[in-house]
Amino acid sequence: MRRHPIIQMVIIGAIASAIGIALGLWINWFPADAAKQAAPIDTLYDVLMIVSVPIFVGVVTVILYSVWAFRMRPGQELQDGAPIHGNTRLEVVWTAIPAIILVSLSSYAYTVLRDIEKVHRNELVVKVTGEQFAWTYTYPQAGGKPISSTQLYLPEDRPVRFDIRSKDVIHDFWVPAFRMKIDAVPGITTHVRVTPTVRGTYQVVCAELCGLGHATMRSTAYVVTPTAFRAWLAKQGQPPAPANAGAGKPLGKADLAALGKTTFTGDAGCASCHTLADAGSTGTTGPDLDTVLKGKDDAFIRTSIVDPNAVIAKGYSANLMPQSFGQSLSKQQLDGLVAYLATVSK
Amino acid sequence: MTAKLRGPGWYRAALFAVLGLAFAWVLVGVVRTAMHFDNTWDDGTAITTVALIAVPLFILVGLGCFDYWFYWAAGRPTRPEDHSSHGATSWRSYFRVNTDHKVIGIQYVCTSVFFLFVGGLIAMLMRAELAQPGMQFVDTATFNGLFSVHAALLIFLFVIPVFAGLANFVIPLMIGAPDMAFPRLNALSFWMLPLAGTMMLSSFLAPGGAFATGWTAYAPLSTDVPLGQLFFTVGVQLAGASSIATALNFLVTIITMRAPGMSFFRMPLLVWANFSTSLLVVIATPFIAASQFFVLLDRALGFQFFDAFVGAGRDGSVLMYQHVFWFYSHPAVYIMMLPGFGIISEVLSVKARKPIFGYRMMAFSLIAIVVLGFTVWAHHMFVSGMQSWVRIPMMITTAIIAVPTGIKIFSWLATLWRGVLHVDTPMLFGLGFLATFTLGGISGVMLAMIPFDIHVSDTYFIVAHIHYVLFGGSLFTIFAGIYYWFPKMTGRMYDERLGKLHFWATFIFFNLTFGPMHVIGIQGMPRRVADYADQFAAMNLAITIASFLLGLSMLVFLYNMVASWRGGPRAAANPWRAMTLEWQVSSPPPIFNFDNVPTVVGGPYEYGVPGAVHGIFQSPTEAVPAGAGASGPTSE
Amino acid sequence: MEAASAALHGHDAAEHHGPPEAHRSSRVEPQLLGMLLFIISEIMVFGAFFTAYFFIRVVDANPWPAVGTELPKLIAGFNTAILLSSSITLHWALESVKRGNRTGLKAGMLATFLLGATFLFVQINEYVHIGFAPSNSAQASVFFGLTGLHGAHVFIGLVLLAMVTVRAFRGHYSAEEHRGVEVPGIYWHFVDVMWVIVYSSVYLL
Ligand code: HEA
Ligand code: HEA
Ligand code: CUA
Ligand SMILES: [Cu+2]
């Protein structure tokens, strides 16, 4: 009588677990898998699934079975159960087995960790800077001055080391498709290693609460062929920056616009927050300038840049856009931006 | 009127509140003049800062929490204790400073359930905003405020105090004590809570909005956001002081006031649970107090604990905050769970009519969790950029902590085995807890696995874990406990049918709300965001709908409690035929609990053991103290 | 603080129609136990501040004290001596009351209080003349944090001592009933010991 129900239960449990595991493995949990680091993590997850489901199902089965088999039936109102106080053998078992499972899981996880954090030779170093609420990526150049951009371009199949810093509060650099993330901590430089394997466009997400714009602090990562990457670097590299070049003589409208564009996509970091078709930027922190600037005059654009809180775009809150551009940008860069935005948003 | 103003009570409290404000204003003014600052008398921030600290204290004085001690301190003859401040005569008594642990217990429970509903309502607003991508109802500032206040209220003003409340009511009865060891301290620690809660809520009125840095309030964000943050910084101090005082009270009560014959291994497991919880509180809570002191000092007096950009550019230590914070806040999650474990042990063994399985291991596993709980804090910091080697030991200890927890789960299952299960509301919540908490715990173990955590940290997978352990864990045990002791506390029976309805609605919609969060989390939806990528729209809409239904199911609970308390059928002294002492006295218990202290002669869970007795009620002299003192357990 | 004074009052015996006297299941005095537990949590508060000290001085390997500042080891040393001697006078007061010697009690308490007050005064004076502010560097913050936290405890301790002294002069306490001196005394001794740790780690090391 005592054995029998247990066998029943084990069978039920086994079947249920099988189904559960199948389900767990069948559901497509993870986002796109675009880096060498992804596969080991996904496998670890599958293993965790395979281990946990039977445990959970087992617990639930026992509960349901007990309710079904031992529930109080009419006439039992005043009866008591069997006065069982314990069973040392059983207790040892259910202390030892979980302990073994957990230790082995931890060791496995440790090996995975070693694997995904392995240091490679000829790593491409990318400096990532987080600030409220934008990412800037800097590519140190052997010799020449480093190239900085608001979009993240990465060559396919090349190990990358990200050196991550923050200008203000804690942010967190995360590309879900790469699986890896690490905080950008004021005062220290943190590192994360990724080897992109699949060409494509992926989202960069800030995963640590950093203030008003946290939700929208996203940018884009492009994984491209090494040749395309070199081409892109070259394009970023050639300095059409008359910002300092033509210091004296006033520039023509075209040059101004050109300067405006480089400022917009370059170190000013506008592109990281604003979508602008002409600049090919996809930022979402700020409004889409193609639409909001329709029919706006230069004056408006200028104030919007130097004093963003003067007019708050509908659906956005104040203090999101830095108020420092009035100082940080040169007069010429400003004129450039205004000219550029005015032309492209016509 | 003047008499009213002089005597302790609300009028005097109001008066003192005003005095507190004045005090803050004058103090700030005087100091600033002394230091030759400009805008001496109208520095809003400074005044608010001082007022936030001063006004609550003044109000407490006004309410009369300190009167007795003032007399005592001045060495004047203290009023001979006439118990005017003891026991409830009418509903009004619950709004006065009262030293009766039963009154205080009910004050605690009602206050914290109020904050459950407020916090829940806030969650509803959050869900409404999250129903679709983009911004609909609130701006980002408000949204960040919403989830911060939501969590702060539900953790510091609901889960922690509600457990303290239930224990406050039950534990003295369970161990055969007439009251807590320090009744006035007990009253004081209660009255700090409404103040803390009001403070956190009123932060919405602060210029710049409510504190919006999550319940973790990471520096340096928390040191440079608007004024609202201070309402958290100071509010937590109040709540923390309250729970430290209560914990200390419990420890002293449990150690020094047990009935004759109640050895440690004859204590009900709820007492064990609160004993270990109180240990955690006394040791860990000072750390969150300190972490908030740091923030306060940085904000108010220009300290540089967290400013990594001063001087050499690496002076301030940002990670230090997280270490200090989590050294409290991980133990805090067990502070929010162990009392629940205690409740479940009571409910399951009574409702299954069986002795708890492996009593001693149940007690030891509690202690094991307390000890291990202090060794795992950095599992919240796997991606924080701390020294990477620290992660490994933390991963292992974190995983190992599942072992004592597992022992408990399995022992409860074994307690069900071959019992006579009375599957009523408390039992349903108990069983529901076993399932949901196991799931939440297992997701916790997954999080302990560093590589996986690197991916899901700060995503909705965490949010799912949080709610499976806090809602499916803590809250289910709280419901079980409230239904289980409702007859004892109110002297009336709750409506069983509504109770069952409440359980099923809650259980189903709970899983529908928080289950899917695992998925969107792994797929890459970060937490603490007001706006999200369109790919998650469908899931979030479903979650929002489920959460509204979950909210409605809470209304069933509310109605059941209110209606039954006012008009429910009278409850018998011991409707569950339980053995523990609180059920041996009338419902509700007499004002001084016992005419004379009972004597404990056996274990608390001897169901089905022929002729077993736990406590007997002659005066100790007549009773035969069966191996009184530290005799071996009869429960083995 | 509440806990401290609570531990002092305990719950009073003389109660007519009150509850039954609770059974004493432990030899430890509730008040004593309460104070000890309170001191444990106090130690943890200091522990947290020492964590800050540890991270900023050791982990981040910052110079200590901050470059261009120095800490008045000597004055603080004298101050330490003052505080420690106050522990002795306090002990003397307790011993006297145990022996029923009231003058000893009063003198001892008064001396203790004055010594404590002197310590606090010197400490504040040191702040005024130390030549740097908390806002100058993280090291400065830690310095003011730790010493300030301790100063606050000295203040609380002084308040308790003041109560005891007042009551001593009002003729309270006796050879039998002197817990009211003993329990705050424990707190004061704790404050002293804690200072030795603060002094040696902040000033000396
Ligand atoms: C009641 C509260 C509670 C409880 C009890 C727990 C219990 C556990 N938690 Fe959780 N946790 C939180 C509340 C809680 N947690 C909160 C609020 C956060 C988020 C904080 C924030 O950032 O806002 C968090 C975050 C959190 C993290 C950080 C994630 C991140 O931010 O990146 C981690 C990582 O390790 C973790 C792990 C665990 C583990 C291993 C347990 C274990 O104790 C669970 C043990 C239980 C079981 C495992 C189930 C029963 C056991 C068995 C059936 C035996 C067999 C099982 C196995 C062999 C697996 N939790
Ligand atoms: C015990 C703790 C507890 C409890 C009970 C809950 C209950 C709920 N929580 Fe929350 N939650 C936390 C603790 C808790 N939470 C914590 C610690 C965080 C982390 C915060 C941070 O990141 O810092 C969090 C974060 C959190 C988030 C993530 C926010 C973000 O990261 O952006 C969400 C999102 O859906 C959420 C939702 C809910 C919901 C829908 C409920 C529901 O269960 C609420 C149900 C209750 C009610 C609804 C109230 C009763 C009903 C009424 C008053 C009637 C009105 C009802 C209607 C209008 C329908 N919670
Ligand atoms: Cu940057 Cu969130
Ligand atoms: Cu934790």
PDB file of C-alpha atoms in Angstrom, chain A residues 2 5-6 9 27-31 41 44-45 48-49 52-53 55-56 58-60 62-63 65-67 70-73 76-87 90-91 94-96 98-99 102-103 105-107 109-110 112-113 116-117 132 165-170 172 174-183 185-188 190 203 205-216 218 284 315-317 320, chain B residues 135 139-141 144 147 212-214 218-221 224 308-309 313-314 318-319 322 352-359 361 382-385 391-392 395-396 399-400 402-403 407 409-411 413-414 416-423 431 434-436 438-439 442 445-446 449-459 461 518-519 521-533 535 577 605-609 634-636:
ATOM      1  CA  ARG A   2       2.876   2.384   0.864  1.00  0.00           C
ATOM      2  CA  PRO A   5       1.344   5.307  -4.583  1.00  0.00           C
ATOM      3  CA  ILE A   6       4.960   6.395  -4.679  1.00  0.00           C
ATOM      4  CA  MET A   9       3.753   9.393  -8.430  1.00  0.00           C
ATOM      5  CA  ILE A  27      10.517  27.725 -26.328  1.00  0.00           C
ATOM      6  CA  ASN A  28      12.853  30.091 -28.128  1.00  0.00           C
ATOM      7  CA  TRP A  29      14.002  32.063 -25.089  1.00  0.00           C
ATOM      8  CA  PHE A  30      16.973  34.020 -26.289  1.00  0.00           C
ATOM      9  CA  PRO A  31      17.320  36.937 -28.682  1.00  0.00           C
ATOM     10  CA  ILE A  41      25.491  30.768 -22.177  1.00  0.00           C
ATOM     11  CA  LEU A  44      24.195  26.622 -19.752  1.00  0.00           C
ATOM     12  CA  TYR A  45      20.615  27.815 -19.689  1.00  0.00           C
ATOM     13  CA  LEU A  48      19.762  24.628 -15.947  1.00  0.00           C
ATOM     14  CA  MET A  49      16.348  23.977 -17.483  1.00  0.00           C
ATOM     15  CA  SER A  52      15.370  22.524 -12.575  1.00  0.00           C
ATOM     16  CA  VAL A  53      12.246  21.340 -14.320  1.00  0.00           C
ATOM     17  CA  ILE A  55      12.813  19.513  -9.283  1.00  0.00           C
ATOM     18  CA  PHE A  56       9.929  21.904  -9.740  1.00  0.00           C
ATOM     19  CA  GLY A  58       8.589  16.889  -8.566  1.00  0.00           C
ATOM     20  CA  VAL A  59       7.550  19.337  -5.851  1.00  0.00           C
ATOM     21  CA  VAL A  60       4.299  20.144  -7.593  1.00  0.00           C
ATOM     22  CA  VAL A  62       3.918  15.662  -4.547  1.00  0.00           C
ATOM     23  CA  ILE A  63       1.640  18.556  -3.583  1.00  0.00           C
ATOM     24  CA  TYR A  65      -0.804  13.927  -5.244  1.00  0.00           C
ATOM     25  CA  SER A  66      -1.053  14.579  -1.490  1.00  0.00           C
ATOM     26  CA  VAL A  67      -4.090  16.796  -1.968  1.00  0.00           C
ATOM     27  CA  PHE A  70      -4.741  12.544   1.597  1.00  0.00           C
ATOM     28  CA  ARG A  71      -7.401  15.263   1.520  1.00  0.00           C
ATOM     29  CA  MET A  72      -9.886  15.063   4.374  1.00  0.00           C
ATOM     30  CA  ARG A  73     -12.885  13.002   3.418  1.00  0.00           C
ATOM     31  CA  GLN A  76     -12.478  12.335   8.956  1.00  0.00           C
ATOM     32  CA  GLU A  77     -13.109  15.748  10.495  1.00  0.00           C
ATOM     33  CA  LEU A  78     -11.646  14.753  13.848  1.00  0.00           C
ATOM     34  CA  GLN A  79      -9.009  12.321  12.639  1.00  0.00           C
ATOM     35  CA  ASP A  80      -5.282  12.998  12.698  1.00  0.00           C
ATOM     36  CA  GLY A  81      -2.568  11.907  10.289  1.00  0.00           C
ATOM     37  CA  ALA A  82       0.167   9.381  10.905  1.00  0.00           C
ATOM     38  CA  PRO A  83       2.479  10.658  13.679  1.00  0.00           C
ATOM     39  CA  ILE A  84       5.641  10.585  11.589  1.00  0.00           C
ATOM     40  CA  HIS A  85       8.315  12.790  13.140  1.00  0.00           C
ATOM     41  CA  GLY A  86      11.106  12.339  10.654  1.00  0.00           C
ATOM     42  CA  ASN A  87      13.329   9.933   8.857  1.00  0.00           C
ATOM     43  CA  LEU A  90      15.454  10.573   3.875  1.00  0.00           C
ATOM     44  CA  GLU A  91      16.723  13.860   5.305  1.00  0.00           C
ATOM     45  CA  TRP A  94      17.529  15.371   0.290  1.00  0.00           C
ATOM     46  CA  THR A  95      20.368  17.314   1.792  1.00  0.00           C
ATOM     47  CA  ALA A  96      23.075  15.501  -0.155  1.00  0.00           C
ATOM     48  CA  PRO A  98      20.727  19.053  -3.990  1.00  0.00           C
ATOM     49  CA  ALA A  99      24.187  19.807  -2.597  1.00  0.00           C
ATOM     50  CA  LEU A 102      24.415  22.624  -6.972  1.00  0.00           C
ATOM     51  CA  VAL A 103      28.147  22.102  -6.641  1.00  0.00           C
ATOM     52  CA  LEU A 105      26.206  23.239 -11.593  1.00  0.00           C
ATOM     53  CA  SER A 106      28.520  25.848 -10.085  1.00  0.00           C
ATOM     54  CA  SER A 107      31.612  24.112 -11.425  1.00  0.00           C
ATOM     55  CA  ALA A 109      29.066  27.559 -14.708  1.00  0.00           C
ATOM     56  CA  TYR A 110      32.642  28.354 -13.721  1.00  0.00           C
ATOM     57  CA  VAL A 112      31.573  28.508 -18.977  1.00  0.00           C
ATOM     58  CA  LEU A 113      32.656  31.750 -17.343  1.00  0.00           C
ATOM     59  CA  ILE A 116      33.336  33.413 -22.348  1.00  0.00           C
ATOM     60  CA  GLU A 117      35.821  35.733 -20.645  1.00  0.00           C
ATOM     61  CA  GLN A 132      23.330  60.715 -19.399  1.00  0.00           C
ATOM     62  CA  ARG A 165      33.904  54.315 -18.551  1.00  0.00           C
ATOM     63  CA  SER A 166      31.215  56.664 -17.347  1.00  0.00           C
ATOM     64  CA  LYS A 167      31.128  60.445 -17.285  1.00  0.00           C
ATOM     65  CA  ASP A 168      28.460  60.832 -14.609  1.00  0.00           C
ATOM     66  CA  VAL A 169      26.460  58.017 -12.989  1.00  0.00           C
ATOM     67  CA  ILE A 170      26.444  54.244 -13.390  1.00  0.00           C
ATOM     68  CA  ASP A 172      25.422  49.406 -18.120  1.00  0.00           C
ATOM     69  CA  TRP A 174      24.620  45.595 -22.917  1.00  0.00           C
ATOM     70  CA  VAL A 175      24.085  44.118 -26.358  1.00  0.00           C
ATOM     71  CA  PRO A 176      21.462  41.401 -25.812  1.00  0.00           C
ATOM     72  CA  ALA A 177      22.514  39.649 -28.997  1.00  0.00           C
ATOM     73  CA  PHE A 178      26.031  39.336 -27.554  1.00  0.00           C
ATOM     74  CA  ARG A 179      24.703  38.286 -24.090  1.00  0.00           C
ATOM     75  CA  MET A 180      27.512  40.116 -22.304  1.00  0.00           C
ATOM     76  CA  LYS A 181      26.981  43.174 -20.115  1.00  0.00           C
ATOM     77  CA  ILE A 182      28.970  45.219 -17.610  1.00  0.00           C
ATOM     78  CA  ASP A 183      28.366  48.404 -15.664  1.00  0.00           C
ATOM     79  CA  VAL A 185      31.222  52.828 -13.303  1.00  0.00           C
ATOM     80  CA  PRO A 186      32.339  56.387 -12.535  1.00  0.00           C
ATOM     81  CA  GLY A 187      36.001  56.431 -11.566  1.00  0.00           C
ATOM     82  CA  ILE A 188      36.988  53.014 -12.871  1.00  0.00           C
ATOM     83  CA  THR A 190      35.480  48.075 -16.675  1.00  0.00           C
ATOM     84  CA  GLN A 203      20.512  47.102 -30.278  1.00  0.00           C
ATOM     85  CA  VAL A 205      20.897  48.904 -24.316  1.00  0.00           C
ATOM     86  CA  CYS A 206      21.700  50.716 -21.104  1.00  0.00           C
ATOM     87  CA  ALA A 207      20.716  48.221 -18.426  1.00  0.00           C
ATOM     88  CA  GLU A 208      21.448  50.179 -15.254  1.00  0.00           C
ATOM     89  CA  LEU A 209      19.019  52.826 -14.049  1.00  0.00           C
ATOM     90  CA  CYS A 210      20.763  56.116 -14.764  1.00  0.00           C
ATOM     91  CA  GLY A 211      18.028  58.703 -14.552  1.00  0.00           C
ATOM     92  CA  LEU A 212      15.257  60.189 -16.647  1.00  0.00           C
ATOM     93  CA  GLY A 213      16.525  59.009 -19.992  1.00  0.00           C
ATOM     94  CA  HIS A 214      17.491  55.503 -18.898  1.00  0.00           C
ATOM     95  CA  ALA A 215      14.634  53.879 -20.780  1.00  0.00           C
ATOM     96  CA  THR A 216      15.671  55.457 -24.060  1.00  0.00           C
ATOM     97  CA  ARG A 218      19.895  52.898 -26.602  1.00  0.00           C
ATOM     98  CA  THR A 284      15.606  57.314 -29.683  1.00  0.00           C
ATOM     99  CA  GLY A 315       6.243  63.640 -25.162  1.00  0.00           C
ATOM    100  CA  TYR A 316       9.720  64.319 -23.768  1.00  0.00           C
ATOM    101  CA  SER A 317      10.800  65.740 -20.452  1.00  0.00           C
ATOM    102  CA  LEU A 320      17.198  65.046 -20.915  1.00  0.00           C
TER     103      LEU A 320
ATOM    104  CA  MET B 135       4.863  57.101 -23.201  1.00  0.00           C
ATOM    105  CA  ASP B 139       6.620  60.963 -18.054  1.00  0.00           C
ATOM    106  CA  THR B 140       9.837  59.106 -17.390  1.00  0.00           C
ATOM    107  CA  ALA B 141      10.503  61.016 -14.175  1.00  0.00           C
ATOM    108  CA  ASN B 144      10.959  56.023 -12.205  1.00  0.00           C
ATOM    109  CA  PHE B 147       8.547  51.737  -9.309  1.00  0.00           C
ATOM    110  CA  ALA B 212      13.376  57.809  -8.659  1.00  0.00           C
ATOM    111  CA  THR B 213      16.450  55.667  -8.143  1.00  0.00           C
ATOM    112  CA  GLY B 214      14.810  52.318  -7.476  1.00  0.00           C
ATOM    113  CA  TYR B 218      22.549  53.419  -6.123  1.00  0.00           C
ATOM    114  CA  ALA B 219      25.047  56.228  -5.677  1.00  0.00           C
ATOM    115  CA  PRO B 220      26.085  58.442  -7.379  1.00  0.00           C
ATOM    116  CA  LEU B 221      22.669  58.702  -9.026  1.00  0.00           C
ATOM    117  CA  ASP B 224      22.528  64.082  -7.574  1.00  0.00           C
ATOM    118  CA  ALA B 308      34.730  59.489  -8.141  1.00  0.00           C
ATOM    119  CA  PHE B 309      35.693  62.661  -9.972  1.00  0.00           C
ATOM    120  CA  GLY B 313      39.759  61.326  -9.880  1.00  0.00           C
ATOM    121  CA  ARG B 314      39.463  58.009  -8.082  1.00  0.00           C
ATOM    122  CA  VAL B 318      31.007  53.986  -6.080  1.00  0.00           C
ATOM    123  CA  LEU B 319      31.127  50.220  -5.580  1.00  0.00           C
ATOM    124  CA  GLN B 322      26.673  48.619  -3.431  1.00  0.00           C
ATOM    125  CA  ALA B 352      -2.327  18.227   7.653  1.00  0.00           C
ATOM    126  CA  ARG B 353      -2.957  17.012  11.213  1.00  0.00           C
ATOM    127  CA  LYS B 354       0.621  15.771  11.403  1.00  0.00           C
ATOM    128  CA  PRO B 355       3.781  16.599  13.315  1.00  0.00           C
ATOM    129  CA  ILE B 356       6.122  18.802  11.302  1.00  0.00           C
ATOM    130  CA  PHE B 357       8.555  16.487   9.511  1.00  0.00           C
ATOM    131  CA  GLY B 358      12.111  16.719  10.844  1.00  0.00           C
ATOM    132  CA  TYR B 359      11.538  19.481  13.406  1.00  0.00           C
ATOM    133  CA  MET B 361      16.409  20.044  10.743  1.00  0.00           C
ATOM    134  CA  PHE B 382      28.053  40.144 -10.822  1.00  0.00           C
ATOM    135  CA  VAL B 383      28.008  42.818 -13.521  1.00  0.00           C
ATOM    136  CA  SER B 384      28.919  45.767 -11.301  1.00  0.00           C
ATOM    137  CA  GLY B 385      32.574  45.772 -12.295  1.00  0.00           C
ATOM    138  CA  ARG B 391      32.109  36.505  -8.052  1.00  0.00           C
ATOM    139  CA  ILE B 392      33.240  32.882  -7.790  1.00  0.00           C
ATOM    140  CA  MET B 395      28.300  32.043  -6.773  1.00  0.00           C
ATOM    141  CA  ILE B 396      29.101  28.948  -4.741  1.00  0.00           C
ATOM    142  CA  ALA B 399      24.032  28.077  -4.800  1.00  0.00           C
ATOM    143  CA  ILE B 400      24.647  26.293  -1.507  1.00  0.00           C
ATOM    144  CA  ALA B 402      19.463  26.451  -1.764  1.00  0.00           C
ATOM    145  CA  VAL B 403      20.313  23.353   0.285  1.00  0.00           C
ATOM    146  CA  ILE B 407      15.476  20.843   3.287  1.00  0.00           C
ATOM    147  CA  ILE B 409      10.587  22.512   1.157  1.00  0.00           C
ATOM    148  CA  PHE B 410      11.060  18.739   1.224  1.00  0.00           C
ATOM    149  CA  SER B 411      10.239  18.502   4.928  1.00  0.00           C
ATOM    150  CA  LEU B 413       6.145  17.964   1.494  1.00  0.00           C
ATOM    151  CA  ALA B 414       6.865  15.053   3.811  1.00  0.00           C
ATOM    152  CA  LEU B 416       1.744  16.521   3.918  1.00  0.00           C
ATOM    153  CA  TRP B 417       2.433  12.850   3.267  1.00  0.00           C
ATOM    154  CA  ARG B 418      -0.181  10.553   4.871  1.00  0.00           C
ATOM    155  CA  GLY B 419      -1.796  13.429   6.715  1.00  0.00           C
ATOM    156  CA  VAL B 420      -5.458  14.389   6.764  1.00  0.00           C
ATOM    157  CA  LEU B 421      -5.373  17.522   4.659  1.00  0.00           C
ATOM    158  CA  HIS B 422      -7.925  20.224   5.495  1.00  0.00           C
ATOM    159  CA  VAL B 423      -7.670  22.118   2.216  1.00  0.00           C
ATOM    160  CA  LEU B 431       0.369  24.812  -0.819  1.00  0.00           C
ATOM    161  CA  LEU B 434       5.303  25.678  -1.911  1.00  0.00           C
ATOM    162  CA  ALA B 435       4.854  25.716  -5.677  1.00  0.00           C
ATOM    163  CA  THR B 436       5.488  29.372  -6.481  1.00  0.00           C
ATOM    164  CA  THR B 438      10.118  26.738  -5.404  1.00  0.00           C
ATOM    165  CA  LEU B 439       9.894  28.254  -8.863  1.00  0.00           C
ATOM    166  CA  ILE B 442      15.030  27.958  -8.697  1.00  0.00           C
ATOM    167  CA  VAL B 445      19.672  29.557  -8.416  1.00  0.00           C
ATOM    168  CA  MET B 446      19.820  30.192 -12.144  1.00  0.00           C
ATOM    169  CA  MET B 449      25.138  31.019 -12.236  1.00  0.00           C
ATOM    170  CA  ILE B 450      27.341  33.969 -13.260  1.00  0.00           C
ATOM    171  CA  PRO B 451      27.321  33.539 -17.046  1.00  0.00           C
ATOM    172  CA  PHE B 452      23.542  33.403 -17.131  1.00  0.00           C
ATOM    173  CA  ASP B 453      23.257  36.315 -14.718  1.00  0.00           C
ATOM    174  CA  ILE B 454      25.553  38.392 -16.919  1.00  0.00           C
ATOM    175  CA  HIS B 455      22.884  38.152 -19.595  1.00  0.00           C
ATOM    176  CA  VAL B 456      19.724  38.578 -17.505  1.00  0.00           C
ATOM    177  CA  SER B 457      20.929  40.872 -14.754  1.00  0.00           C
ATOM    178  CA  ASP B 458      18.876  44.081 -14.706  1.00  0.00           C
ATOM    179  CA  THR B 459      16.232  42.588 -16.974  1.00  0.00           C
ATOM    180  CA  PHE B 461      13.934  38.073 -15.521  1.00  0.00           C
ATOM    181  CA  HIS B 518      10.905  35.502 -17.370  1.00  0.00           C
ATOM    182  CA  VAL B 519      10.582  35.281 -21.128  1.00  0.00           C
ATOM    183  CA  GLY B 521      13.618  39.287 -19.592  1.00  0.00           C
ATOM    184  CA  ILE B 522      15.738  36.700 -21.318  1.00  0.00           C
ATOM    185  CA  GLN B 523      14.733  38.119 -24.696  1.00  0.00           C
ATOM    186  CA  GLY B 524      16.368  41.360 -23.622  1.00  0.00           C
ATOM    187  CA  MET B 525      13.864  43.733 -22.027  1.00  0.00           C
ATOM    188  CA  PRO B 526      15.740  45.724 -19.361  1.00  0.00           C
ATOM    189  CA  ARG B 527      14.039  46.546 -16.071  1.00  0.00           C
ATOM    190  CA  ARG B 528      13.194  50.020 -14.778  1.00  0.00           C
ATOM    191  CA  VAL B 529      12.214  51.322 -18.190  1.00  0.00           C
ATOM    192  CA  ALA B 530       9.123  53.392 -18.971  1.00  0.00           C
ATOM    193  CA  ASP B 531       9.442  52.699 -22.672  1.00  0.00           C
ATOM    194  CA  TYR B 532      10.600  49.567 -24.456  1.00  0.00           C
ATOM    195  CA  ALA B 533      11.313  48.090 -27.880  1.00  0.00           C
ATOM    196  CA  GLN B 535       9.072  43.509 -30.003  1.00  0.00           C
ATOM    197  CA  ARG B 577      -7.822  22.161  16.913  1.00  0.00           C
ATOM    198  CA  TYR B 605       3.156  19.602  16.768  1.00  0.00           C
ATOM    199  CA  GLU B 606       2.243  16.282  18.348  1.00  0.00           C
ATOM    200  CA  TYR B 607      -0.796  15.701  16.120  1.00  0.00           C
ATOM    201  CA  GLY B 608      -1.855  12.086  15.925  1.00  0.00           C
ATOM    202  CA  VAL B 609       0.299  11.136  18.909  1.00  0.00           C
ATOM    203  CA  THR B 634       9.638  15.287  22.652  1.00  0.00           C
ATOM    204  CA  SER B 635       9.033  15.968  19.037  1.00  0.00           C
ATOM    205  CA  GLU B 636      11.486  13.386  17.790  1.00  0.00           C
TER     206      GLU B 636
END
